[in-house]
mmCIF file of C-alpha atoms and ligand atoms in Angstrom:
data_model
loop_
_atom_site.group_PDB
_atom_site.id
_atom_site.type_symbol
_atom_site.label_atom_id
_atom_site.label_comp_id
_atom_site.label_asym_id
_atom_site.label_seq_id
_atom_site.Cartn_x
_atom_site.Cartn_y
_atom_site.Cartn_z
ATOM 1 C CA MET A 237 31.313 -13.282 4.131
ATOM 2 C CA SER A 238 34.352 -11.754 5.824
ATOM 3 C CA ARG A 239 35.600 -8.228 5.196
ATOM 4 C CA ILE A 240 38.507 -6.310 6.647
ATOM 5 C CA ILE A 241 39.933 -2.857 5.984
ATOM 6 C CA ARG A 242 43.728 -2.947 6.226
ATOM 7 C CA PRO A 243 46.884 -1.301 4.867
ATOM 8 C CA PRO A 244 48.208 -2.651 1.547
ATOM 9 C CA ALA A 245 51.415 -4.619 1.173
ATOM 10 C CA ILE A 246 53.907 -3.135 -1.271
ATOM 11 C CA GLU A 247 53.671 -6.291 -3.406
ATOM 12 C CA GLU A 248 49.938 -5.640 -3.866
ATOM 13 C CA LEU A 249 50.332 -2.236 -5.539
ATOM 14 C CA PRO A 250 50.294 -3.512 -9.162
ATOM 15 C CA ALA A 251 47.121 -5.512 -8.440
ATOM 16 C CA LEU A 252 45.555 -2.478 -6.746
ATOM 17 C CA SER A 253 46.416 -0.244 -9.717
ATOM 18 C CA ALA A 254 44.750 -2.797 -11.996
ATOM 19 C CA LEU A 255 41.700 -2.818 -9.707
ATOM 20 C CA CYS A 256 41.465 0.995 -9.966
ATOM 21 C CA PHE A 257 41.631 0.770 -13.765
ATOM 22 C CA ARG A 258 38.918 -1.928 -13.965
ATOM 23 C CA SER A 259 36.771 -0.001 -11.508
ATOM 24 C CA LYS A 260 36.993 3.316 -13.379
ATOM 25 C CA ALA A 261 36.073 1.488 -16.602
ATOM 26 C CA VAL A 262 32.646 0.496 -15.219
ATOM 27 C CA TRP A 263 31.268 3.848 -16.316
ATOM 28 C CA GLY A 264 31.772 2.879 -19.982
ATOM 29 C CA TYR A 265 34.685 5.126 -20.989
ATOM 30 C CA ASP A 266 36.457 4.344 -24.276
ATOM 31 C CA SER A 267 40.002 3.017 -24.383
ATOM 32 C CA ASP A 268 41.609 6.376 -25.292
ATOM 33 C CA PHE A 269 39.997 7.979 -22.251
ATOM 34 C CA MET A 270 41.049 5.081 -20.038
ATOM 35 C CA GLU A 271 44.658 5.249 -21.229
ATOM 36 C CA ALA A 272 44.723 8.994 -20.519
ATOM 37 C CA CYS A 273 43.676 8.210 -16.942
ATOM 38 C CA ARG A 274 46.134 5.342 -16.385
ATOM 39 C CA GLY A 275 48.701 7.450 -14.508
ATOM 40 C CA GLU A 276 46.112 8.830 -12.100
ATOM 41 C CA LEU A 277 44.756 5.325 -11.522
ATOM 42 C CA SER A 278 48.133 3.872 -10.495
ATOM 43 C CA ILE A 279 49.518 3.472 -7.003
ATOM 44 C CA ASP A 280 53.300 3.694 -6.632
ATOM 45 C CA PRO A 281 55.521 2.686 -3.709
ATOM 46 C CA SER A 282 56.132 6.392 -2.935
ATOM 47 C CA ASP A 283 52.372 6.761 -2.316
ATOM 48 C CA LEU A 284 52.808 4.548 0.743
ATOM 49 C CA ARG A 285 55.177 7.133 2.190
ATOM 50 C CA TYR A 286 53.321 10.349 1.378
ATOM 51 C CA THR A 287 49.663 9.320 1.571
ATOM 52 C CA SER A 288 47.451 6.935 3.532
ATOM 53 C CA ILE A 289 46.010 3.924 1.745
ATOM 54 C CA ALA A 290 43.532 1.250 2.814
ATOM 55 C CA VAL A 291 42.492 -1.932 1.120
ATOM 56 C CA ALA A 292 39.156 -3.689 1.523
ATOM 57 C CA GLU A 293 39.718 -7.428 1.587
ATOM 58 C CA GLN A 294 36.617 -9.562 1.199
ATOM 59 C CA ASP A 295 36.675 -13.336 1.526
ATOM 60 C CA GLY A 296 40.436 -13.269 1.040
ATOM 61 C CA GLY A 297 40.425 -11.199 -2.186
ATOM 62 C CA LEU A 298 41.078 -7.519 -2.942
ATOM 63 C CA ALA A 299 37.694 -5.783 -3.183
ATOM 64 C CA GLY A 300 38.535 -2.075 -3.080
ATOM 65 C CA VAL A 301 41.060 0.605 -2.267
ATOM 66 C CA ALA A 302 41.027 4.156 -0.913
ATOM 67 C CA GLN A 303 43.758 6.786 -0.617
ATOM 68 C CA ILE A 304 43.813 10.095 1.223
ATOM 69 C CA LYS A 305 46.294 12.854 1.880
ATOM 70 C CA VAL A 306 45.878 15.194 4.823
ATOM 71 C CA THR A 307 47.326 18.708 4.648
ATOM 72 C CA GLY A 308 46.504 20.795 7.690
ATOM 73 C CA SER A 309 42.753 20.979 8.112
ATOM 74 C CA ASP A 310 42.032 19.653 4.604
ATOM 75 C CA ALA A 311 42.055 16.037 3.517
ATOM 76 C CA ASP A 312 41.942 15.032 -0.148
ATOM 77 C CA LEU A 313 40.274 11.794 -1.176
ATOM 78 C CA LEU A 314 42.727 10.768 -3.891
ATOM 79 C CA LYS A 315 41.224 7.384 -4.748
ATOM 80 C CA LEU A 316 38.174 5.292 -3.938
ATOM 81 C CA PHE A 317 37.680 2.287 -6.175
ATOM 82 C CA VAL A 318 35.644 -0.865 -5.726
ATOM 83 C CA GLU A 319 36.120 -4.092 -7.693
ATOM 84 C CA PRO A 320 33.323 -4.188 -10.316
ATOM 85 C CA ALA A 321 32.084 -7.666 -9.319
ATOM 86 C CA VAL A 322 31.265 -6.469 -5.796
ATOM 87 C CA LEU A 323 29.802 -3.007 -6.414
ATOM 88 C CA ARG A 324 26.808 -1.969 -4.292
ATOM 89 C CA SER A 325 27.662 -4.316 -1.426
ATOM 90 C CA GLY A 326 28.827 -1.718 1.098
ATOM 91 C CA ILE A 327 32.556 -1.687 0.315
ATOM 92 C CA GLY A 328 32.537 1.916 -0.906
ATOM 93 C CA ARG A 329 30.770 2.976 2.279
ATOM 94 C CA ALA A 330 33.307 1.097 4.440
ATOM 95 C CA LEU A 331 36.275 2.655 2.639
ATOM 96 C CA PHE A 332 34.702 6.123 2.748
ATOM 97 C CA ALA A 333 34.214 5.703 6.515
ATOM 98 C CA TRP A 334 37.879 4.712 6.853
ATOM 99 C CA ALA A 335 38.882 7.859 4.911
ATOM 100 C CA ALA A 336 36.671 10.175 6.976
ATOM 101 C CA ASP A 337 37.747 8.627 10.294
ATOM 102 C CA LEU A 338 41.461 8.762 9.489
ATOM 103 C CA ALA A 339 41.235 12.326 8.180
ATOM 104 C CA THR A 340 39.429 13.356 11.363
ATOM 105 C CA SER A 341 41.994 11.647 13.578
ATOM 106 C CA GLN A 342 44.786 13.450 11.700
ATOM 107 C CA GLY A 343 43.184 16.829 12.395
ATOM 108 C CA ALA A 344 41.281 17.516 9.168
ATOM 109 C CA ASP A 345 37.899 19.173 9.350
ATOM 110 C CA ARG A 346 36.870 18.524 5.759
ATOM 111 C CA LEU A 347 37.342 15.832 3.165
ATOM 112 C CA LEU A 348 37.631 17.168 -0.405
ATOM 113 C CA ILE A 349 36.458 14.997 -3.283
ATOM 114 C CA GLU A 350 36.889 15.481 -7.029
ATOM 115 C CA ALA A 351 34.369 12.910 -8.166
ATOM 116 C CA ASP A 352 33.753 11.007 -11.312
ATOM 117 C CA PRO A 353 30.355 12.390 -12.444
ATOM 118 C CA ASP A 354 28.786 8.927 -12.100
ATOM 119 C CA ALA A 355 30.152 8.540 -8.566
ATOM 120 C CA ALA A 356 28.898 11.931 -7.322
ATOM 121 C CA PRO A 357 25.497 10.540 -6.180
ATOM 122 C CA PHE A 358 27.379 8.022 -4.003
ATOM 123 C CA TYR A 359 29.304 10.847 -2.283
ATOM 124 C CA ARG A 360 26.080 12.810 -1.756
ATOM 125 C CA ARG A 361 24.659 9.665 -0.142
ATOM 126 C CA MET A 362 27.720 9.681 2.141
ATOM 127 C CA GLY A 363 26.811 13.200 3.277
ATOM 128 C CA ALA A 364 29.075 15.242 1.015
ATOM 129 C CA ARG A 365 27.811 18.508 -0.481
ATOM 130 C CA ASP A 366 28.516 20.010 -3.906
ATOM 131 C CA VAL A 367 30.882 22.975 -3.947
ATOM 132 C CA GLY A 368 31.501 23.437 -7.670
ATOM 133 C CA LEU A 369 33.685 21.966 -10.397
ATOM 134 C CA ALA A 370 37.371 21.051 -10.564
ATOM 135 C CA PRO A 371 39.569 20.521 -13.645
ATOM 136 C CA SER A 372 40.322 16.859 -14.399
ATOM 137 C CA GLY A 373 43.934 15.855 -13.699
ATOM 138 C CA SER A 374 43.944 13.539 -16.725
ATOM 139 C CA ILE A 375 41.804 15.063 -19.491
ATOM 140 C CA PRO A 376 42.439 18.700 -20.542
ATOM 141 C CA GLY A 377 39.212 20.705 -20.627
ATOM 142 C CA ARG A 378 37.191 18.172 -18.620
ATOM 143 C CA THR A 379 35.707 19.265 -15.330
ATOM 144 C CA LEU A 380 34.624 17.088 -12.425
ATOM 145 C CA PRO A 381 32.082 17.650 -9.651
ATOM 146 C CA LYS A 382 33.830 18.843 -6.520
ATOM 147 C CA LEU A 383 32.275 17.886 -3.193
ATOM 148 C CA VAL A 384 33.102 18.387 0.476
ATOM 149 C CA LYS A 385 32.319 16.152 3.406
ATOM 150 C CA ASP A 386 32.409 18.098 6.652
ATOM 151 C CA LEU A 387 34.123 16.103 9.379
ATOM 152 C CA CYS A 388 33.350 16.155 13.069
ATOM 153 C CA SER A 389 36.319 17.080 15.181
ATOM 154 C CA ILE A 390 37.144 14.656 17.983
ATOM 155 C CA SER A 391 38.763 17.056 20.415
HETATM 156 C C1 COA B 563 31.422 5.023 -6.285
HETATM 157 C C2 COA B 563 31.764 3.655 -5.660
HETATM 158 C C3 COA B 563 33.089 3.757 -4.908
HETATM 159 C C4 COA B 563 30.650 3.242 -4.686
HETATM 160 O O1 COA B 563 31.036 2.020 -4.079
HETATM 161 P P1 COA B 563 29.971 0.855 -3.685
HETATM 162 O O2 COA B 563 30.706 -0.160 -2.902
HETATM 163 O O3 COA B 563 29.272 0.370 -4.900
HETATM 164 O O4 COA B 563 28.958 1.656 -2.765
HETATM 165 P P2 COA B 563 28.136 1.086 -1.487
HETATM 166 O O5 COA B 563 27.611 -0.277 -1.820
HETATM 167 O O6 COA B 563 28.974 1.193 -0.274
HETATM 168 O O7 COA B 563 26.926 2.120 -1.441
HETATM 169 C C5 COA B 563 26.638 2.962 -0.333
HETATM 170 C C6 COA B 563 25.353 3.710 -0.646
HETATM 171 O O8 COA B 563 25.542 4.548 -1.800
HETATM 172 C C7 COA B 563 24.628 4.189 -2.833
HETATM 173 N N1 COA B 563 25.350 4.255 -4.105
HETATM 174 C C8 COA B 563 26.462 3.583 -4.441
HETATM 175 N N2 COA B 563 26.850 3.921 -5.686
HETATM 176 C C9 COA B 563 25.943 4.808 -6.135
HETATM 177 C C10 COA B 563 25.795 5.517 -7.358
HETATM 178 N N3 COA B 563 26.677 5.385 -8.371
HETATM 179 N N4 COA B 563 24.738 6.347 -7.493
HETATM 180 C C11 COA B 563 23.844 6.495 -6.498
HETATM 181 N N5 COA B 563 23.929 5.853 -5.283
HETATM 182 C C12 COA B 563 24.975 5.021 -5.134
HETATM 183 C C13 COA B 563 24.222 2.762 -2.514
HETATM 184 O O9 COA B 563 22.970 2.451 -3.068
HETATM 185 C C14 COA B 563 24.199 2.792 -1.002
HETATM 186 O O10 COA B 563 23.009 3.427 -0.579
HETATM 187 P P3 COA B 563 22.209 2.984 0.765
HETATM 188 O O11 COA B 563 22.911 3.703 1.876
HETATM 189 O O12 COA B 563 20.843 3.478 0.528
HETATM 190 O O13 COA B 563 22.306 1.495 0.867
HETATM 191 C C15 COA B 563 31.827 2.559 -6.775
HETATM 192 O O14 COA B 563 30.679 2.683 -7.596
HETATM 193 C C16 COA B 563 33.036 2.596 -7.685
HETATM 194 O O15 COA B 563 34.128 2.138 -7.324
HETATM 195 N N6 COA B 563 32.830 3.126 -8.902
HETATM 196 C C17 COA B 563 33.811 3.079 -9.952
HETATM 197 C C18 COA B 563 35.026 3.906 -9.660
HETATM 198 C C19 COA B 563 34.736 5.333 -9.295
HETATM 199 O O16 COA B 563 34.141 6.075 -10.039
HETATM 200 N N7 COA B 563 35.202 5.692 -8.098
HETATM 201 C C20 COA B 563 35.070 7.014 -7.591
HETATM 202 C C21 COA B 563 36.139 7.872 -8.137
HETATM 203 S S1 COA B 563 35.863 9.579 -7.684
#
């Protein structure tokens, strides 16, 4: 098994958006809910300019994607999605480590996460702590667990 974490090519963005959609659907949401989330689950060419994105490639195929945006001392984890067929094989951990390392190297001291409720235990496992609830960007009235991972500075 070979795995690398690398930047995406612009031509891969439609496939990565589809991966995010398939990945989100693993929690059993209905099609109306999924359609309401489609915008938030897409990656556009402008995202390559304004955010940082990494792809996990495993045995030559796309296995996951993560996206962060660093603003001053805060970094936002905008996406972290693993291909359903390869869940629970360490890809989420590898992409989360990429996100935390890059955020640290860009000067952030915390990584903010608005988690899917079913993904929150994964983030706790990664050392994040609960700090409350955040409104969903896709579904009016829905709230999501908000977590923070404290980052070590590398000064
Ligand atoms: C959440 C997600 C990214 C985790 O990715 P993954 O590749 O399956 O996770 P890993 O295999 O790297 O797991 C790392 C550790 O977290 C644990 N873990 C993973 N998912 C978990 C979950 N849903 N609940 C509890 N623990 C979980 C693993 O057991 C493992 O523990 P270990 O250190 O004892 O071995 C993945 O489930 C996913 O993409 N879900 C669908 C999309 C989604 O909701 N993304 C998050 C949006 S906020």
